[in-house]
PDB file of C-alpha atoms in Angstrom:
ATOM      1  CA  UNK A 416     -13.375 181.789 159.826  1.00 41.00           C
ATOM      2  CA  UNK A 417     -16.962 180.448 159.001  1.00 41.00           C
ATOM      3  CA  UNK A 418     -18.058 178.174 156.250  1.00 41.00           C
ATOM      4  CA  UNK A 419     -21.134 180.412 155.437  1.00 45.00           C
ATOM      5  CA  UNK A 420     -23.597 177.667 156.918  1.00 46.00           C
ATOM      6  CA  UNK A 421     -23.629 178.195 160.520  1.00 50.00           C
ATOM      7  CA  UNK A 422     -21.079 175.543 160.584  1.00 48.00           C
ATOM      8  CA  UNK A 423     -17.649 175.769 162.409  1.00 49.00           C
ATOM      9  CA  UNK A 424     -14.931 176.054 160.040  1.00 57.00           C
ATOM     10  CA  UNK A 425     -13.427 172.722 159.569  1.00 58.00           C
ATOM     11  CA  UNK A 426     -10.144 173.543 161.699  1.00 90.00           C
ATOM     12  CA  UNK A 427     -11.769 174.902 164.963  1.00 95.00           C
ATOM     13  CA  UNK A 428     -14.147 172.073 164.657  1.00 95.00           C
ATOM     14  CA  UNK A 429     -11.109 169.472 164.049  1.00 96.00           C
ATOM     15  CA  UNK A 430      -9.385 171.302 167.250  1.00 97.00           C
ATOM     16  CA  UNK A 431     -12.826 171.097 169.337  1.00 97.00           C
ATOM     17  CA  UNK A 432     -12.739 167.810 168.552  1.00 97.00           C
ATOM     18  CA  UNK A 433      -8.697 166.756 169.351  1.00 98.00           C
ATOM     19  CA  UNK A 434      -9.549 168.984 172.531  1.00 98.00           C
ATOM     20  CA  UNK A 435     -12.308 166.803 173.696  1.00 98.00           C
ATOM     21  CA  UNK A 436     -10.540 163.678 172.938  1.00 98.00           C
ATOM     22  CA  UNK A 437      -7.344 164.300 174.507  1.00 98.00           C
ATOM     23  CA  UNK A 438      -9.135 165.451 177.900  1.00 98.00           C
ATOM     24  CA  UNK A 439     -10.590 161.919 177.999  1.00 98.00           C
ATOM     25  CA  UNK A 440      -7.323 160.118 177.340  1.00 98.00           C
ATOM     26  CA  UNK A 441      -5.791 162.398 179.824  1.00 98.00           C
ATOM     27  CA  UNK A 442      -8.647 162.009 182.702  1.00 98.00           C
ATOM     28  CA  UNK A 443      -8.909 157.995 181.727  1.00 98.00           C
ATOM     29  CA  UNK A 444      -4.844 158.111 182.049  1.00 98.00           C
ATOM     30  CA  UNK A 445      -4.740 160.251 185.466  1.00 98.00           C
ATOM     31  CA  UNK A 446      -7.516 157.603 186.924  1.00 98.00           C
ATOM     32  CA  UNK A 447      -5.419 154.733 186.167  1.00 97.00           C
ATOM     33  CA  UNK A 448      -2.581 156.049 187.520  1.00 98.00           C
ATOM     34  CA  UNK A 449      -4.385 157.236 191.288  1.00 98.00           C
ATOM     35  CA  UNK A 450      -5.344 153.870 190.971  1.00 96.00           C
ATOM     36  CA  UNK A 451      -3.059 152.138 191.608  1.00 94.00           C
ATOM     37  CA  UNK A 452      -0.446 154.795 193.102  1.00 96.00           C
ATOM     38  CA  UNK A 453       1.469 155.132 189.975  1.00 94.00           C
ATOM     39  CA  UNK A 454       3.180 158.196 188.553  1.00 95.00           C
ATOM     40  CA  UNK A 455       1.213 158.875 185.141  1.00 97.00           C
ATOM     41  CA  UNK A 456       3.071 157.621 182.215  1.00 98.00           C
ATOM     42  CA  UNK A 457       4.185 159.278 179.279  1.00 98.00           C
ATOM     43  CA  UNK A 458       2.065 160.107 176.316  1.00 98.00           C
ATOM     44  CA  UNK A 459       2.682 159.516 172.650  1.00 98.00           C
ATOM     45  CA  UNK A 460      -0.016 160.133 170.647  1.00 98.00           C
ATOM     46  CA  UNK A 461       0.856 158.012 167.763  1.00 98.00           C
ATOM     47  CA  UNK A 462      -0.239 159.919 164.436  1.00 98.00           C
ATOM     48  CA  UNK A 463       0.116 157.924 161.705  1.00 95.00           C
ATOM     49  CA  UNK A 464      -2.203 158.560 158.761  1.00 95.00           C
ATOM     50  CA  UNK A 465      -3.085 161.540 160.295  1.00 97.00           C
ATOM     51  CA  UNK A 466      -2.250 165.249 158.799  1.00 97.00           C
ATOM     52  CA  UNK A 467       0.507 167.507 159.916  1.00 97.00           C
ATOM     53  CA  UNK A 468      -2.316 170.095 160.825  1.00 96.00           C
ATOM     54  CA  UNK A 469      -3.439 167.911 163.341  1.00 97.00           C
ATOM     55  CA  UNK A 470      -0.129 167.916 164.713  1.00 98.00           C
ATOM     56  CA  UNK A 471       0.088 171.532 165.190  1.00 97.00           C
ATOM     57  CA  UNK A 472      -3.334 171.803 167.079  1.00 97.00           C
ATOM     58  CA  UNK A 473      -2.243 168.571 169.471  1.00 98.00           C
ATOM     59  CA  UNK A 474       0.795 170.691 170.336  1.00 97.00           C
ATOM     60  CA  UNK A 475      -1.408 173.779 170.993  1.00 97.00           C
ATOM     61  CA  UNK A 476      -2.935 171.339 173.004  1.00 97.00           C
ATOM     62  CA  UNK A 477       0.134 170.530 175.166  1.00 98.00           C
ATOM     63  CA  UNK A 478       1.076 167.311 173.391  1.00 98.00           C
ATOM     64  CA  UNK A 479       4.911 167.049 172.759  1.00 98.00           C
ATOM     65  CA  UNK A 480       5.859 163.185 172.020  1.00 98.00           C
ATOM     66  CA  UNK A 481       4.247 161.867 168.778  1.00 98.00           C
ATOM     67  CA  UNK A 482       4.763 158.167 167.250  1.00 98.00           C
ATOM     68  CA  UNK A 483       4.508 156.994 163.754  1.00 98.00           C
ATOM     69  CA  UNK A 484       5.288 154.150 162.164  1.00 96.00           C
ATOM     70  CA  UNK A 485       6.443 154.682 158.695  1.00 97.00           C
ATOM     71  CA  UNK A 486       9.559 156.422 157.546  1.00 98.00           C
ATOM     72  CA  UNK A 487       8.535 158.100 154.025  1.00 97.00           C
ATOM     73  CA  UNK A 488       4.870 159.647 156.484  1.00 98.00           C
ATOM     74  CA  UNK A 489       7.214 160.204 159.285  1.00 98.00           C
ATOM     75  CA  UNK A 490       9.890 161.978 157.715  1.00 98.00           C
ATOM     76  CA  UNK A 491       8.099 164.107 155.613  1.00 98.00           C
ATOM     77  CA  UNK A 492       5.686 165.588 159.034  1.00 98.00           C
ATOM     78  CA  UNK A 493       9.055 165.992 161.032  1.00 98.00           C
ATOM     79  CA  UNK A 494      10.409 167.944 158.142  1.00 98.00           C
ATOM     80  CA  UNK A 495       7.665 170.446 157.585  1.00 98.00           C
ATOM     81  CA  UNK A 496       7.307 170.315 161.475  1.00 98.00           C
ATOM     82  CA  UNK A 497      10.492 171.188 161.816  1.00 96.00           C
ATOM     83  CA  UNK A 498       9.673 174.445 163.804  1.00 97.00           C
ATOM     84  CA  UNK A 499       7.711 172.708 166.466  1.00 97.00           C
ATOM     85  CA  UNK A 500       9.479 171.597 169.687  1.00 95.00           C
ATOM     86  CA  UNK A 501       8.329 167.935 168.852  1.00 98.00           C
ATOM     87  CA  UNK A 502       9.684 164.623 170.280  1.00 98.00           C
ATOM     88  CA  UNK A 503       9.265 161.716 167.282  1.00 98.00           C
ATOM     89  CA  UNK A 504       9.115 158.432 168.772  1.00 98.00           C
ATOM     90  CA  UNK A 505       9.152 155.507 165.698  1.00 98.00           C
ATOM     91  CA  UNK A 506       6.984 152.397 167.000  1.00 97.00           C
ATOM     92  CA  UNK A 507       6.610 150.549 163.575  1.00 95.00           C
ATOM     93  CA  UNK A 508       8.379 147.533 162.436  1.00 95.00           C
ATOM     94  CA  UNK A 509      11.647 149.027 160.609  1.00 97.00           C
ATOM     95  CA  UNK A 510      13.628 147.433 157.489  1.00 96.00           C
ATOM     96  CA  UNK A 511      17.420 147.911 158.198  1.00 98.00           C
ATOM     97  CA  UNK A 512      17.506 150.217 154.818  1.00 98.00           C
ATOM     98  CA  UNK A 513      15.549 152.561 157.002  1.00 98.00           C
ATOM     99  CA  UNK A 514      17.915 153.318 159.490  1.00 98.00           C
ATOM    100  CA  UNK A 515      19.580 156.543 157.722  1.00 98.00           C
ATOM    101  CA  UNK A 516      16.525 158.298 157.711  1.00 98.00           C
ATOM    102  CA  UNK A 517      14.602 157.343 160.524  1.00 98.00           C
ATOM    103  CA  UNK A 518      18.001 158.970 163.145  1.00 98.00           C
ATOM    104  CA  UNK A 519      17.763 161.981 161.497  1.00 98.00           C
ATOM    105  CA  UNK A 520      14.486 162.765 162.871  1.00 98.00           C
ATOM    106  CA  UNK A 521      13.531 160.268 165.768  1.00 98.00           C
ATOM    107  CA  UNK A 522      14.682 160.616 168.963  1.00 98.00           C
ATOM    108  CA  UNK A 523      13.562 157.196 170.023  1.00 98.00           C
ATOM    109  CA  UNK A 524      12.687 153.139 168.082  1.00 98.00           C
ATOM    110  CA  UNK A 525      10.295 151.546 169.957  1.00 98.00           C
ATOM    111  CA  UNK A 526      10.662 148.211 167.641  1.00 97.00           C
ATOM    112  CA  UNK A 527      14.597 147.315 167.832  1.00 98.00           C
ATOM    113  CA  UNK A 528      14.394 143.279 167.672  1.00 97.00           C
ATOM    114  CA  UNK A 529      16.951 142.487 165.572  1.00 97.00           C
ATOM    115  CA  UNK A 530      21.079 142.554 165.925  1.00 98.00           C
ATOM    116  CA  UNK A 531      20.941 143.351 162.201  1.00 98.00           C
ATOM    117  CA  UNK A 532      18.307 146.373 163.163  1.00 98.00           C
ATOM    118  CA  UNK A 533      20.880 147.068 165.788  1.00 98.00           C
ATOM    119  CA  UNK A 534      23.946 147.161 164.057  1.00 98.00           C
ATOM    120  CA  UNK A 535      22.206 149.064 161.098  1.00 98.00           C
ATOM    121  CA  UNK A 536      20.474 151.933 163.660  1.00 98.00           C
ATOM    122  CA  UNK A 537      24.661 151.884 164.930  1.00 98.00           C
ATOM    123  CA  UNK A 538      26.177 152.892 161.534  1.00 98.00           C
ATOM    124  CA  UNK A 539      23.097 155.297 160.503  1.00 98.00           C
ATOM    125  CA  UNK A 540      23.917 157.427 164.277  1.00 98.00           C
ATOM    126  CA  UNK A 541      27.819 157.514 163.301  1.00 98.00           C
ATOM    127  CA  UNK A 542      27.216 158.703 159.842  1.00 98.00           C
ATOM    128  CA  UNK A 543      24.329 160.864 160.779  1.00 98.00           C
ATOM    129  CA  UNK A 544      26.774 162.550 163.377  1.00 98.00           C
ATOM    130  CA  UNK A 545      29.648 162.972 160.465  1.00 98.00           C
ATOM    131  CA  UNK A 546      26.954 164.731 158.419  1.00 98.00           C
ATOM    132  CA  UNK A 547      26.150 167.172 161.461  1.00 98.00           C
ATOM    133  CA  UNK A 548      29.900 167.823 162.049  1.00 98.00           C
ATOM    134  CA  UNK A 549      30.273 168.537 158.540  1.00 97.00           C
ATOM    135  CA  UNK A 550      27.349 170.969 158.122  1.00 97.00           C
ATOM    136  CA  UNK A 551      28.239 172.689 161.171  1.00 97.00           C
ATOM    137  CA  UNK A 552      25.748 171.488 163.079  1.00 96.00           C
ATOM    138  CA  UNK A 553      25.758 170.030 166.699  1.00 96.00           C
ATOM    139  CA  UNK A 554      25.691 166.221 167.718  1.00 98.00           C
ATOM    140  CA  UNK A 555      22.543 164.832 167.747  1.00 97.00           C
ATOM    141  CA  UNK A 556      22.072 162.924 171.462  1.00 98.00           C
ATOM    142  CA  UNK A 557      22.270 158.995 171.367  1.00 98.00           C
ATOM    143  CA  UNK A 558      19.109 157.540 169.854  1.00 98.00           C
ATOM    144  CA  UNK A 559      16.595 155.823 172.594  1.00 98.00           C
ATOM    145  CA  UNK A 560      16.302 152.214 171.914  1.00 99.00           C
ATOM    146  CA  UNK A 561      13.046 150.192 173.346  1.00 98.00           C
ATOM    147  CA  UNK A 562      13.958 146.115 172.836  1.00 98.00           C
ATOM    148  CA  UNK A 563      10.407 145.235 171.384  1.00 97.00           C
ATOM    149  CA  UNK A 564       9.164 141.328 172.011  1.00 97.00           C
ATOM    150  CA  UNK A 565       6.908 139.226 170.606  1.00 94.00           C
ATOM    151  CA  UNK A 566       4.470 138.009 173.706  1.00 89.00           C
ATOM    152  CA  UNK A 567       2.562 134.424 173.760  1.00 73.00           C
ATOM    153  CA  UNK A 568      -0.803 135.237 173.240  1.00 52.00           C
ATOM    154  CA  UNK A 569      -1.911 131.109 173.451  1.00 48.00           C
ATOM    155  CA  UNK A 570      -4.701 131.567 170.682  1.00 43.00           C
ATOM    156  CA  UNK A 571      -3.426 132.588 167.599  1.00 44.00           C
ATOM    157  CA  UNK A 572       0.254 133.504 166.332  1.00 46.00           C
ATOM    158  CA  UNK A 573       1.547 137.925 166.586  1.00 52.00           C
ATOM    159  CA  UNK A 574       2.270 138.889 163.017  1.00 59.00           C
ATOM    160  CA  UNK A 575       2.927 141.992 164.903  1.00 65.00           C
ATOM    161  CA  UNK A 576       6.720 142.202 165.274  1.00 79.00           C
ATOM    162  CA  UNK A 577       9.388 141.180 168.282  1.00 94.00           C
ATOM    163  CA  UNK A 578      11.840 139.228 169.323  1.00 95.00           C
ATOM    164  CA  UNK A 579      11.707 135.994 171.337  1.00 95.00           C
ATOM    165  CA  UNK A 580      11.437 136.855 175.157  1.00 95.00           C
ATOM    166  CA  UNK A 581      14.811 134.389 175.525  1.00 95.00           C
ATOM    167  CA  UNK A 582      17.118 137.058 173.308  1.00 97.00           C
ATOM    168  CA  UNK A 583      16.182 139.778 175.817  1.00 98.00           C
ATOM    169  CA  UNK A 584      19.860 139.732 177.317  1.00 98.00           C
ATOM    170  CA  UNK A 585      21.722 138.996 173.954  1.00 98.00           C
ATOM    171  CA  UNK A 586      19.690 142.352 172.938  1.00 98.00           C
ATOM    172  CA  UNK A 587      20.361 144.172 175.414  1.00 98.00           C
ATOM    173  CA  UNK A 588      24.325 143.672 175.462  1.00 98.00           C
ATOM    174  CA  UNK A 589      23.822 144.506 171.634  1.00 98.00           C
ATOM    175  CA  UNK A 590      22.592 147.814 172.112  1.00 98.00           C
ATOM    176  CA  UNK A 591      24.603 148.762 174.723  1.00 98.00           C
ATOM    177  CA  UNK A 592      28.097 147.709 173.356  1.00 98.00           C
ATOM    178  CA  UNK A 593      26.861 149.923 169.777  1.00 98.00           C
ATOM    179  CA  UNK A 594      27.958 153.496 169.752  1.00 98.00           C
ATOM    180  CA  UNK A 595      25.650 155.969 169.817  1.00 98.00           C
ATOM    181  CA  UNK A 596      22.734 154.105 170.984  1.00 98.00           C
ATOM    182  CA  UNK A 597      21.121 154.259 174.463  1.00 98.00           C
ATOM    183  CA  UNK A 598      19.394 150.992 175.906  1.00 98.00           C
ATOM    184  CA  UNK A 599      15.949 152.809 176.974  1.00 98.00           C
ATOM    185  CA  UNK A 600      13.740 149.454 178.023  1.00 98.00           C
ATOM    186  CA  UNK A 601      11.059 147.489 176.367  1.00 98.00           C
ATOM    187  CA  UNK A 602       8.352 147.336 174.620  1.00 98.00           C
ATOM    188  CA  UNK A 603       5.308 145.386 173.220  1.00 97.00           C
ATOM    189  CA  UNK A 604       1.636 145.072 171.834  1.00 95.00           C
ATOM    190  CA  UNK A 605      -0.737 142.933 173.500  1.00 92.00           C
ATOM    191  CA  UNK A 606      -1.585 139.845 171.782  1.00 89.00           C
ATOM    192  CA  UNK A 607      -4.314 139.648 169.585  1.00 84.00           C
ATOM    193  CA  UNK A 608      -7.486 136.992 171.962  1.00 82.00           C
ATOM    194  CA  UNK A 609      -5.238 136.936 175.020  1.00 84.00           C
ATOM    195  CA  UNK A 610      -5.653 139.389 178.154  1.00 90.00           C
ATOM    196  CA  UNK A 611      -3.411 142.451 178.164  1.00 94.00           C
ATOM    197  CA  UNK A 612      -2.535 141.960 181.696  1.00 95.00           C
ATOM    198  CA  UNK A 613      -0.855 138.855 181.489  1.00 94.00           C
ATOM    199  CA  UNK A 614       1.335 139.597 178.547  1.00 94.00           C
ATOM    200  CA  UNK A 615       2.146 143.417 180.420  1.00 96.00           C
ATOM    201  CA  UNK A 616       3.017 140.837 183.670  1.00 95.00           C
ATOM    202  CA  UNK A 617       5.357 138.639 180.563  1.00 95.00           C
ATOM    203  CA  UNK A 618       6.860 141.956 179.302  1.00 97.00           C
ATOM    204  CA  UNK A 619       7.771 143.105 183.160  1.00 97.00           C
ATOM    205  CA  UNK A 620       9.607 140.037 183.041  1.00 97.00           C
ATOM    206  CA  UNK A 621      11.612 140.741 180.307  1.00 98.00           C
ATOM    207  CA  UNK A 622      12.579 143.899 181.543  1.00 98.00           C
ATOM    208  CA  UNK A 623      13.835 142.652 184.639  1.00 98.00           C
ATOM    209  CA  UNK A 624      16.340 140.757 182.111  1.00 98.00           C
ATOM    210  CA  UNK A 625      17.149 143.794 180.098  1.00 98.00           C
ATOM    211  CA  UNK A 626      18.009 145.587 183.461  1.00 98.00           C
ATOM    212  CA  UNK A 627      19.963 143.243 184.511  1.00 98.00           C
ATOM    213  CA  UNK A 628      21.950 143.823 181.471  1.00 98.00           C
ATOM    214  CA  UNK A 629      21.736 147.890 181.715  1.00 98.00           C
ATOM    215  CA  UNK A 630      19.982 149.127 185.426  1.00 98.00           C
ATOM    216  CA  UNK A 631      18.960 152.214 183.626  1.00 98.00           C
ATOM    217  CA  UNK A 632      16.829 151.009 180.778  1.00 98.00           C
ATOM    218  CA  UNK A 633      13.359 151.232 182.769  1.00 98.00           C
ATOM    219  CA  UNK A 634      11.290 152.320 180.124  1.00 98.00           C
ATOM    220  CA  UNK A 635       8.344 149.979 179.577  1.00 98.00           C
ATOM    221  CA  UNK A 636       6.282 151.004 176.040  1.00 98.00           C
ATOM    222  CA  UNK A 637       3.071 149.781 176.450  1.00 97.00           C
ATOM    223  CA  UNK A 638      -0.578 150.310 176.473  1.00 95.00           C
ATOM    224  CA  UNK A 639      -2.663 151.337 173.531  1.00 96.00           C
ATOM    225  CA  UNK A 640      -6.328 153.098 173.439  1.00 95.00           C
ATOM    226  CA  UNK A 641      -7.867 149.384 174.096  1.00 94.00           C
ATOM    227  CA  UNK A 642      -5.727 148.736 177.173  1.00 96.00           C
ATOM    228  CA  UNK A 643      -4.209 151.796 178.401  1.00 96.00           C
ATOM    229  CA  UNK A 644      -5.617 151.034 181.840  1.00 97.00           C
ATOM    230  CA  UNK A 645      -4.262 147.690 182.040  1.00 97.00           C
ATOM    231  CA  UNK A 646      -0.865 148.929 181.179  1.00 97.00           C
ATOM    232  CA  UNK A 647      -1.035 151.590 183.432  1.00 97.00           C
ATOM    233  CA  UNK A 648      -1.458 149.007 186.342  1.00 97.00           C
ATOM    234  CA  UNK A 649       1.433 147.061 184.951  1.00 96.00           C
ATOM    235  CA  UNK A 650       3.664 149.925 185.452  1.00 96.00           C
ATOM    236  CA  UNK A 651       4.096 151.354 181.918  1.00 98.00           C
ATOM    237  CA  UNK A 652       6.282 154.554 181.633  1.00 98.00           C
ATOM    238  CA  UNK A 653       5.292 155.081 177.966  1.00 98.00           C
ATOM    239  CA  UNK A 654       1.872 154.786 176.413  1.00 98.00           C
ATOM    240  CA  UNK A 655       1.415 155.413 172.650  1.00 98.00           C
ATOM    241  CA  UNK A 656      -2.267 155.795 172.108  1.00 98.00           C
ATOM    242  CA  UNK A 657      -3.831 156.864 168.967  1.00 97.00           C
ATOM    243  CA  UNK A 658      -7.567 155.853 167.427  1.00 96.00           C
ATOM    244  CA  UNK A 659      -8.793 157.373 171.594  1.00 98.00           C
ATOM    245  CA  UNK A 660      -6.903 160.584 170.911  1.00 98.00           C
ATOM    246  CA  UNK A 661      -7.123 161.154 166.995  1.00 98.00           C
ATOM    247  CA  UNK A 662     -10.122 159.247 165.549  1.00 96.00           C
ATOM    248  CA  UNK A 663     -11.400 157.102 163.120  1.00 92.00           C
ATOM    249  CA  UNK A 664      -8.472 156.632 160.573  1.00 85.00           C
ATOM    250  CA  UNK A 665      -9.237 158.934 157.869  1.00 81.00           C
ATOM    251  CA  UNK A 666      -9.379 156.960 154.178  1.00 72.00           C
ATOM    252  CA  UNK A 667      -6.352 156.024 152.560  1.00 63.00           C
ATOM    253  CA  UNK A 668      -6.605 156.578 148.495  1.00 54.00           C
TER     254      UNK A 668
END
């Protein structure tokens, strides 16, 4: 399909240009990883803001995990995605009144740093699974939790989210005593003026607490297009990268 000027038509130019952006993320993601002899982590390109046609052309382009980070934008993509074999991963700061809606779609929270969060993400899984068993549907599987933490940056204070590094253990026992969750690891942003590999170092800390607690919860979320690099070399399993992969933000009316 042409515009009539010569021009590519505005989808095969979008898809050009996801193409062309992935690879990079991809190639700057394997080099990190050969590095320093890691296995390449995860990618979840986080799409908030961003249309559900882009979607459908990242998972042309081999993309399955996507993040977003607010319920009303997230819902309605996973709902007229619904045919895609997607994997929605949450990563934004979520109210408690959220809960009900976010488990119907998400298969993972990367921001659980609350017991209230906890408790609330517990009764929306049991209910959600009474709604399946009464529509004939199948069980959903338990619902990935990443404990997210606040990290000392030393220059300014994190409006960003997280709990205190000491409630990693009372956390972690929270989540894995609740029903229908599953204790996946941690996660975190790097501080705003501080180096990203120190605070990656902090947050491998804290998951040596939270697997004491649970052995299996290894995940580490970390890593964004700034610092993917850096969190590679910290050992992240999970990278959620989205300006590198997606773009300038496109304007919000």
């Amino acid at each position: 399909m042409s515009s009539g000027t010569g021009d590519p038509a505005p989808d095969l130019a979008r898809a050009r240009d996801l193409d062309e952006r992935l690879r990079g993320v991809r190639a700057r993601i394997s080099r990190a990883a050969a590095v320093e002899g890691r296995p390449e982590p995860e990618l979840i390109v986080v799409t908030k803001y961003f249309p559900a046609s882009d979607i459908r052309i990242l998972v042309d382009l081999g993309v399955r995990d996507v993040g977003e980070n607010r319920d009303q934008e997230a819902a309605a993509k996973a709902t007229e995605l619904r045919d895609l074999a997607l994997t929605w991963h949450f990563i934004g700061q979520l109210q408690t009144n959220k809960a009900k809606s976010v488990v119907r779609y998400a298969h993972s929270v990367h921001s659980v740093d609350r017991n209230a969060l906890i408790g609330a993400l517990g009764k929306a899984m049991a209910n959600e699974q009474a709604r399946r068993a009464g529509a004939g549907l199948g069980a959903r599987p338990d619902l990935d939790c990443f404990l997210q933490f606040a990290l000392d940056s030393g220059a300014q204070p994190d409006q960003r989210g997280g709990a205190l590094p000491r409630d990693a253990a009372e956390l972690a026992e929270a989540v894995v005593g609740t029903a229908g969750l599953r204790l996946a690891g941690v996660m975190a942003v790097a501080p705003l003026g501080a180096p990203p590999a120190a605070a990656f170092q902090q947050l491998l800390t804290i998951s040596a607490a939270v697997r004491a607690v649970e052995p299996s919860a290894t995940a580490v979320s970390a890593g964004m297009s700034g610092d993917l690099e850096e969190a590679v070399a910290a050992g992240a399993t999970h990278l959620r990268i989205g300006s590198d992969v997606l773009g300038p933000r496109p304007a919000v009316g």
